[in-house]
mmCIF file of C-alpha atoms and ligand atoms in Angstrom:
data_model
loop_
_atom_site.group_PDB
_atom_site.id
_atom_site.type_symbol
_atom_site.label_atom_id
_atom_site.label_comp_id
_atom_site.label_asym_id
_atom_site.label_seq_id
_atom_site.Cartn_x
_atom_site.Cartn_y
_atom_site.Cartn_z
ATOM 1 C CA UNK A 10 9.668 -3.102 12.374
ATOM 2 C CA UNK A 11 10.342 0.396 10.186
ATOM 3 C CA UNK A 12 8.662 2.656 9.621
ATOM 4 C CA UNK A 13 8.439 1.263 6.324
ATOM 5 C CA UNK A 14 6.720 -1.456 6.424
ATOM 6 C CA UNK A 15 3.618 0.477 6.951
ATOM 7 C CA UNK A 16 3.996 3.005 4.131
ATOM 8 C CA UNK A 17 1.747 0.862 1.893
ATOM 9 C CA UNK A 18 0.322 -3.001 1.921
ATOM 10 C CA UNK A 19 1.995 -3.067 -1.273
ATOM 11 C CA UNK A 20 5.395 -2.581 0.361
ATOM 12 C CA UNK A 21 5.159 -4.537 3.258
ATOM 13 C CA UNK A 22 4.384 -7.159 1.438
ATOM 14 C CA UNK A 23 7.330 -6.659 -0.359
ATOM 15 C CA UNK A 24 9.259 -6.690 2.309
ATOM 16 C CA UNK A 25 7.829 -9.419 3.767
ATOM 17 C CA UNK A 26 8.337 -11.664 0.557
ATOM 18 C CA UNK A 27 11.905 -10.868 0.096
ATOM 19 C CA UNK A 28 12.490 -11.769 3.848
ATOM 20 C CA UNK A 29 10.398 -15.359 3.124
ATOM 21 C CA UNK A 30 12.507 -15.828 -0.287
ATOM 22 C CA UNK A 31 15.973 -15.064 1.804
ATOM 23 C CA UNK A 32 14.887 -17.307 4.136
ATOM 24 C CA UNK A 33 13.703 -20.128 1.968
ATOM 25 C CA UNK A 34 16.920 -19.869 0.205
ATOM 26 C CA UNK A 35 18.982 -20.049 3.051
ATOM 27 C CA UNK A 36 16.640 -23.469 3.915
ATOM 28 C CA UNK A 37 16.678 -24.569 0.969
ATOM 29 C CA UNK A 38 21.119 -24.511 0.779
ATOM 30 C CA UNK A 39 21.568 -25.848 4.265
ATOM 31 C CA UNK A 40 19.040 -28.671 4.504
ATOM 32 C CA UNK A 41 18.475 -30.055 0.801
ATOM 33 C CA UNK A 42 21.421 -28.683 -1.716
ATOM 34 C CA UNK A 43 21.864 -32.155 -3.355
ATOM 35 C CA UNK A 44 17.545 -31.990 -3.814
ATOM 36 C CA UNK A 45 17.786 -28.047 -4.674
ATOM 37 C CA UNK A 46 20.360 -28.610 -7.954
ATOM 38 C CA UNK A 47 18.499 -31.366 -9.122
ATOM 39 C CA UNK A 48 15.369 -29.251 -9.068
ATOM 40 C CA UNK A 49 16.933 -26.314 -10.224
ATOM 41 C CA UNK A 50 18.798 -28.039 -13.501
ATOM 42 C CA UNK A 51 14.909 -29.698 -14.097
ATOM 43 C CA UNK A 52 12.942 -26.346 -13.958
ATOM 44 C CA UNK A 53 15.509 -24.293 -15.709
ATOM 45 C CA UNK A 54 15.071 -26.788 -18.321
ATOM 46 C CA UNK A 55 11.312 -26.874 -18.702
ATOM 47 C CA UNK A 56 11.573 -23.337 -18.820
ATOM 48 C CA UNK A 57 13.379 -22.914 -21.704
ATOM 49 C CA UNK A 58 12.071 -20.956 -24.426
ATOM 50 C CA UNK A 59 10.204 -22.643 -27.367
ATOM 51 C CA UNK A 60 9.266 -21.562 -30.442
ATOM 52 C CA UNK A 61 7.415 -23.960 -32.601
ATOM 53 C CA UNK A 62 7.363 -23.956 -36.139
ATOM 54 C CA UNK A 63 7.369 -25.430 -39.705
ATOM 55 C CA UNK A 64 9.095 -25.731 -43.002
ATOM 56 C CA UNK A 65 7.171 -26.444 -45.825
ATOM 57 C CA UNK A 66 9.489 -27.482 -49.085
ATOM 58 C CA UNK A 67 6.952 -26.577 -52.087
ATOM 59 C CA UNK A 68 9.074 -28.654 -54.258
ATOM 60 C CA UNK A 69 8.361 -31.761 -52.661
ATOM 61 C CA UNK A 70 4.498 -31.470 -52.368
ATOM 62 C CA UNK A 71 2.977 -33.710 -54.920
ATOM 63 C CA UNK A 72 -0.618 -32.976 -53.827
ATOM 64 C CA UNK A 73 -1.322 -36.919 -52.639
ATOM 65 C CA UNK A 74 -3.682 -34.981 -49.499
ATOM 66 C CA UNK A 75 -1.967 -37.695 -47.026
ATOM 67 C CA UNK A 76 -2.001 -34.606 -44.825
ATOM 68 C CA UNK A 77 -4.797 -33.317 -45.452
ATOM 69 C CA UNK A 78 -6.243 -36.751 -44.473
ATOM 70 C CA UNK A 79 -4.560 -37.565 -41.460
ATOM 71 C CA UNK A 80 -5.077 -34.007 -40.000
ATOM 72 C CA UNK A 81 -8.590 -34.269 -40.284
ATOM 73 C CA UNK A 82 -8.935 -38.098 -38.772
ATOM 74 C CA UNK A 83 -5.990 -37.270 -35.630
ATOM 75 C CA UNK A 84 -8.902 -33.925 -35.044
ATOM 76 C CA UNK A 85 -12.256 -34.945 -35.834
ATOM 77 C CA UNK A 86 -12.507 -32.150 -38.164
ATOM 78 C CA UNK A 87 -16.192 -32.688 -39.522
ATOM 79 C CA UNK A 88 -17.734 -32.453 -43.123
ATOM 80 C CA UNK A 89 -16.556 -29.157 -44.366
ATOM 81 C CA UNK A 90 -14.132 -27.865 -41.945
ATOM 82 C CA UNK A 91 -10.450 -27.737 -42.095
ATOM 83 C CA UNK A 92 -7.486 -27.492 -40.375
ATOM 84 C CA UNK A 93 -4.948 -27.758 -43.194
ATOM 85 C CA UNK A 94 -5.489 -27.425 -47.046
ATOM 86 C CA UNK A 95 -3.204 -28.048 -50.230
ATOM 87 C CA UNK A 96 -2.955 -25.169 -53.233
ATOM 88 C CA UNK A 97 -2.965 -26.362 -56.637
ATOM 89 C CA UNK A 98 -1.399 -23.206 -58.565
ATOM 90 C CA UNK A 99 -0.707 -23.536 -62.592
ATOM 91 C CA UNK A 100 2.793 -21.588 -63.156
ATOM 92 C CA UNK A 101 2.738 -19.291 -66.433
ATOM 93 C CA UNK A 102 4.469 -21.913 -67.636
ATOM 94 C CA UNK A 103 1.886 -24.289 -67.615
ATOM 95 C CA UNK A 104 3.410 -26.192 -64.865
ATOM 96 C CA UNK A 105 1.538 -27.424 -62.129
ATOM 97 C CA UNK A 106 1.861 -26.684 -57.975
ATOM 98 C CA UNK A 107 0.855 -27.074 -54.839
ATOM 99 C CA UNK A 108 1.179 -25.464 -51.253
ATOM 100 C CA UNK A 109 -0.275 -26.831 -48.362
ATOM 101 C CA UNK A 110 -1.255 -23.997 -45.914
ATOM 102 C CA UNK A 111 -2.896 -23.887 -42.195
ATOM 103 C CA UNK A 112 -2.886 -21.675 -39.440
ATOM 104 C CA UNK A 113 0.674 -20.347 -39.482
ATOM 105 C CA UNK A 114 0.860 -20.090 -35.799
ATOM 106 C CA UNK A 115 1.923 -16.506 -35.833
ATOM 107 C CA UNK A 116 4.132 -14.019 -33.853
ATOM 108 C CA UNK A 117 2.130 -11.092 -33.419
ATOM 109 C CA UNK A 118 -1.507 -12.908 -34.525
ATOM 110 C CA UNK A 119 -4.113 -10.620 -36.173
ATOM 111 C CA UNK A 120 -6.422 -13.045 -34.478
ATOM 112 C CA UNK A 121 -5.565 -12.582 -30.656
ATOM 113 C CA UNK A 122 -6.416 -9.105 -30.271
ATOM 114 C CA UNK A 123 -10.112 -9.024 -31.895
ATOM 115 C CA UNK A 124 -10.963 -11.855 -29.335
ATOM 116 C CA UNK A 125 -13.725 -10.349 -27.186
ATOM 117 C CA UNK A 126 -13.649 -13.201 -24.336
ATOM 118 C CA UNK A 127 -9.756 -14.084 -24.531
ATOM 119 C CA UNK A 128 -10.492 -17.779 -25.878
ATOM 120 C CA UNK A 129 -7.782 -17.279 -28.955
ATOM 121 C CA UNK A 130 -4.598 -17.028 -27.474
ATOM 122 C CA UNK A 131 -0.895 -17.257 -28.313
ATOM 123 C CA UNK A 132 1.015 -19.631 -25.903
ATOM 124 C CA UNK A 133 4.596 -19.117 -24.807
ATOM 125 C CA UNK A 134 5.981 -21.927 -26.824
ATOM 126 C CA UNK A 135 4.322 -19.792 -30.248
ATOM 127 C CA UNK A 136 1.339 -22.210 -30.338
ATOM 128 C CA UNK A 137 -1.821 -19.675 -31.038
ATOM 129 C CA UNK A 138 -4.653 -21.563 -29.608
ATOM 130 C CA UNK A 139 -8.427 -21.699 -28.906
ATOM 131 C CA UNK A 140 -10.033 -22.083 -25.523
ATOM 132 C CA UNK A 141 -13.580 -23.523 -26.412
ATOM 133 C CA UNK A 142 -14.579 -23.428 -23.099
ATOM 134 C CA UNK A 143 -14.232 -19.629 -23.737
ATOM 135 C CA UNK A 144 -15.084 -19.351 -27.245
ATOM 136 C CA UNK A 145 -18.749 -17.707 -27.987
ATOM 137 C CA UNK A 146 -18.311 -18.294 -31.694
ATOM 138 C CA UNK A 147 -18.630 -14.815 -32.437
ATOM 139 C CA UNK A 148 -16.263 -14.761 -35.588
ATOM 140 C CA UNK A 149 -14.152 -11.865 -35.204
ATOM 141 C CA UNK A 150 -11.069 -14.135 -34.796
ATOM 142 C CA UNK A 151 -12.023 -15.473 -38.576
ATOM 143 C CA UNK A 152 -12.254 -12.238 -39.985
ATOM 144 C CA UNK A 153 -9.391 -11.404 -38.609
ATOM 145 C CA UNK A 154 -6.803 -13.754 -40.193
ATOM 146 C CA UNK A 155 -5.536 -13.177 -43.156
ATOM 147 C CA UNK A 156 -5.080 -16.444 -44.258
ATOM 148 C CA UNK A 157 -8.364 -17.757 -43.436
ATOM 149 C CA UNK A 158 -6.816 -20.618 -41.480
ATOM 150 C CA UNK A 159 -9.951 -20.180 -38.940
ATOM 151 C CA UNK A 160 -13.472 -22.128 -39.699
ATOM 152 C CA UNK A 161 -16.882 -22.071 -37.504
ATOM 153 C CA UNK A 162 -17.268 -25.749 -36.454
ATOM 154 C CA UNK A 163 -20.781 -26.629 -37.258
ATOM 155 C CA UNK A 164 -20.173 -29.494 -34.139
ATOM 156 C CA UNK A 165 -19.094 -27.605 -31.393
ATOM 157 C CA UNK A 166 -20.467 -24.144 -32.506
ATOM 158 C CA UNK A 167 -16.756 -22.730 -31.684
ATOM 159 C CA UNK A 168 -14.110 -21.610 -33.807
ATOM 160 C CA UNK A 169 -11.180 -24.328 -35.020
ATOM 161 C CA UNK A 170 -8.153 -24.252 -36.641
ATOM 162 C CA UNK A 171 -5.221 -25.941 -36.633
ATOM 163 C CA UNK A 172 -3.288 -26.507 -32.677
ATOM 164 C CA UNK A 173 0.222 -27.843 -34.511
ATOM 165 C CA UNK A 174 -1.223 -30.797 -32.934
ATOM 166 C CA UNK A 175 -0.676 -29.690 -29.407
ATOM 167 C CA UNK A 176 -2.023 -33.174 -28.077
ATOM 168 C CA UNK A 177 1.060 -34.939 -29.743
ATOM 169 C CA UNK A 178 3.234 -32.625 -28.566
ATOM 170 C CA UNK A 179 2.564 -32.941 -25.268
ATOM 171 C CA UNK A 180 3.488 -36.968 -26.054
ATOM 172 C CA UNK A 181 6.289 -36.322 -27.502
ATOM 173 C CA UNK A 182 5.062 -36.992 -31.263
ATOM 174 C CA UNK A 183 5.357 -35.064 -34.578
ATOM 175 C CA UNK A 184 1.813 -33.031 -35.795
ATOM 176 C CA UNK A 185 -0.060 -35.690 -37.737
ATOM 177 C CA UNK A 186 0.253 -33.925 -41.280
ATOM 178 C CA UNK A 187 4.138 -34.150 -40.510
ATOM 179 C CA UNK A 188 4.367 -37.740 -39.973
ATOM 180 C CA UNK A 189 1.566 -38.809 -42.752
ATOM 181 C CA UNK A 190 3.883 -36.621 -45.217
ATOM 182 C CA UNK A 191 4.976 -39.607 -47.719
ATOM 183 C CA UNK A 192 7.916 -36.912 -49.306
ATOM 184 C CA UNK A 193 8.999 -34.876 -46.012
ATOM 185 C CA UNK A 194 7.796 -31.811 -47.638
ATOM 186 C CA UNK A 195 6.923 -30.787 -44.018
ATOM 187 C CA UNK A 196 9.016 -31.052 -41.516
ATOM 188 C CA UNK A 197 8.099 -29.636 -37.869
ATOM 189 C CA UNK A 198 10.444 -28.904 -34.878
ATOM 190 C CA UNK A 199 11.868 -25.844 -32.575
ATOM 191 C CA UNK A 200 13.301 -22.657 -33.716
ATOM 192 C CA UNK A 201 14.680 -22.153 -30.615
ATOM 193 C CA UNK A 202 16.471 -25.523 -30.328
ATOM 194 C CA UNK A 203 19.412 -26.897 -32.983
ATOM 195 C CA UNK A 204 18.316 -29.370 -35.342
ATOM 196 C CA UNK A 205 16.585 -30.194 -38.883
ATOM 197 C CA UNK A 206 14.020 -27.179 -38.630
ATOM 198 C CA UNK A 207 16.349 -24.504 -37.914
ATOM 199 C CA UNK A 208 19.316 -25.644 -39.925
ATOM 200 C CA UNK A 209 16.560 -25.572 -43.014
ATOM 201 C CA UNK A 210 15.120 -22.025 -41.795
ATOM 202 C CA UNK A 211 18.757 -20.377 -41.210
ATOM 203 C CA UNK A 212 20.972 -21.765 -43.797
ATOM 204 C CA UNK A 213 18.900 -20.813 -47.232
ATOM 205 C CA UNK A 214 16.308 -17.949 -48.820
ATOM 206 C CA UNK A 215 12.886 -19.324 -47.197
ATOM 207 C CA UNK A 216 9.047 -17.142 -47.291
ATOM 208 C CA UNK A 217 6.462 -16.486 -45.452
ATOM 209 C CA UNK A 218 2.743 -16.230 -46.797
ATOM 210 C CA UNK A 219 1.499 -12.518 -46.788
ATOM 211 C CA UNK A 220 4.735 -10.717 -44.875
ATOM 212 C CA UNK A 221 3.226 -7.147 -45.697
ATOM 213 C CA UNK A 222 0.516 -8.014 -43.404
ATOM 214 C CA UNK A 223 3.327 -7.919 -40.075
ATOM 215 C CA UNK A 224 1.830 -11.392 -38.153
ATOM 216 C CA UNK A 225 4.949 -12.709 -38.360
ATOM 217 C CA UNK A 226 4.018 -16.208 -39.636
ATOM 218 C CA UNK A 227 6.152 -19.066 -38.166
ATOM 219 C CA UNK A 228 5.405 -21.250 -41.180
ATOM 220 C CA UNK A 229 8.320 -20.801 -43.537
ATOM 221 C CA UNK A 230 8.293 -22.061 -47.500
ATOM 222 C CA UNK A 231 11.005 -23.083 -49.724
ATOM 223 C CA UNK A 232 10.063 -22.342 -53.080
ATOM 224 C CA UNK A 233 6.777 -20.356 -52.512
ATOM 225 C CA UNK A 234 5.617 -19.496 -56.134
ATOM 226 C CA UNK A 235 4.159 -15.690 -55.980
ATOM 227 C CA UNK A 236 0.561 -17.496 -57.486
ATOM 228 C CA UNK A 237 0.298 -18.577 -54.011
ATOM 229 C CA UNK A 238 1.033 -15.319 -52.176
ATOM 230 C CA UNK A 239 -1.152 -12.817 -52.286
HETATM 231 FE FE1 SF4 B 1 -4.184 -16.371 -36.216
HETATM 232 FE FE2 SF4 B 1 -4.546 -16.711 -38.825
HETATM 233 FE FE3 SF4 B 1 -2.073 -16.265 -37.873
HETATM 234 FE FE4 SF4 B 1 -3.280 -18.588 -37.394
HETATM 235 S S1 SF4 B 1 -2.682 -17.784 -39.428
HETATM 236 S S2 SF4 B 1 -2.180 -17.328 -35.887
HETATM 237 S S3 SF4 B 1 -5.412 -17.994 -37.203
HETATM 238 S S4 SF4 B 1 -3.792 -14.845 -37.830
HETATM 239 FE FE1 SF4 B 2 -3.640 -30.573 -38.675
HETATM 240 FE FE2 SF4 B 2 -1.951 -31.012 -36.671
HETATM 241 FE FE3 SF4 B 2 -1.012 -30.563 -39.140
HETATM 242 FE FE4 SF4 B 2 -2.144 -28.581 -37.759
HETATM 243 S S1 SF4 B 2 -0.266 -29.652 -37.256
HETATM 244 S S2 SF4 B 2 -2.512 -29.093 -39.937
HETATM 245 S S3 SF4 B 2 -3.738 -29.666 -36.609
HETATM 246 S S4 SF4 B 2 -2.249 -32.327 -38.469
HETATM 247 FE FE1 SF4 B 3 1.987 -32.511 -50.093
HETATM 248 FE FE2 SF4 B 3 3.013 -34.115 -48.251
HETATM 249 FE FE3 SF4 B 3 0.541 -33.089 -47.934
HETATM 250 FE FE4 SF4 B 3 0.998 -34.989 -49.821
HETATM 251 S S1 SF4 B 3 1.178 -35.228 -47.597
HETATM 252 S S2 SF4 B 3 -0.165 -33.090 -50.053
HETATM 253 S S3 SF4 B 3 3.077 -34.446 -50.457
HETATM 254 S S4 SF4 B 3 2.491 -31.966 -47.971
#
């Protein structure tokens, strides 16, 4: 043993470790390689970044509330909450539109920070989430957001918003409001990953509700009149 290894716990536990990971690798080569790349190709793969988001196309929203609808049945949202809402905004012009809005799952979240217990959260994959288990339903996290995507659920006494419908993810399944859409005005998927979302996010002019404000919303618009931005 050197000298050291007694300098400090700290760095003879260091030490220690990187002797335990040398020798693990070494193991782990000689003994299993065909098991080790498997395992290796599997966990560099579940590891890969996400970042979850949504394109709303204003154009296509006809105001039907399918969404709206099938958001609240998929989460119990009770009598007067909400998890997703539609805008009905009259154009100088006297023509009519509408912009569904939620939580907008953001970046850097106004509504992370305020959290005296920790409950709201932002998850790796982008998904900004409640722990109820945590949540003391003190409000801040409501006042915080700018877009007033947060409600007090009378039921459970804890804050709710919407989750991007974390539940189906985990299955394998598009958000509820995605799949109920009857026009494909909403269309959900991975920023990180190529495919319908980001080719629709990266290849034309799209918005996002209340920029000035820095949270970074992952919800992007096409077509976001300014009566419904500000
Ligand atoms: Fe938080 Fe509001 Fe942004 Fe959702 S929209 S992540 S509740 S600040
Ligand atoms: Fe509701 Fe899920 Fe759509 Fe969020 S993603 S608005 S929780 S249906
Ligand atoms: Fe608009 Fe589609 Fe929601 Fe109907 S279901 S209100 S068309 S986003």
């Amino acid at each position: 043993m050197s000298t050291i290894k007694y300098k400090s716990w700290r760095g003879w536990l260091d030490i220690k470790r990187r002797e335990f990971l040398k020798a693990a690798a070494t193991t782990i080569v000689v003994a299993a390689t065909p098991i080790a790349v498997t395992s290796n190709a599997q966990s560099k793969d579940s590891r890969k970044r996400k970042r979850y988001a949504m394109y709303i196309d204003v154009s296509k929203c006809y105001g039907c509330m399918a969404c709206v609808v099938a958001c609240a049945g998929e989460n119990n949202v009770p009598i007067g909450g909400f998890r997703t809402w539609v805008e009905r905004h009259v154009k100088p012009d006297g023509s009519v539109i509408f912009v569904p809005k939620q939580c907008n799952h953001c970046e850097n979240a106004p509504c992370v920070h305020p959290c005296p217990t920790g409950a709201t959260f932002r998850r790796e994959d982008g998904l900004v989430l409640v722990d109820h288990d945590l949540c003391i339903g003190c409000g801040a996290c409501v006042e915080a957001c700018p877009y007033g995507a947060r409600y007090m659920n009378p039921v459970t006494g804890t804050v709710d918003k919407c989750t991007f419908c974390d539940h189906r993810l985990a299955k394998g399944l598009l958000p509820a409001c995605v799949e109920a859409c009857p026009t494909g005005a909403r269309v959900f998927g991975d920023l990180e990953e190529d495919g319908e979302l980001k080719e629709l996010v990266e290849s034309q002019p799209v918005e996002v509700l209340k920029s000035w404000t820095g949270a970074e919303p992952m919800i992007f618009y096409k077509g976001l009149p300014k009566e419904a931005n500000r």
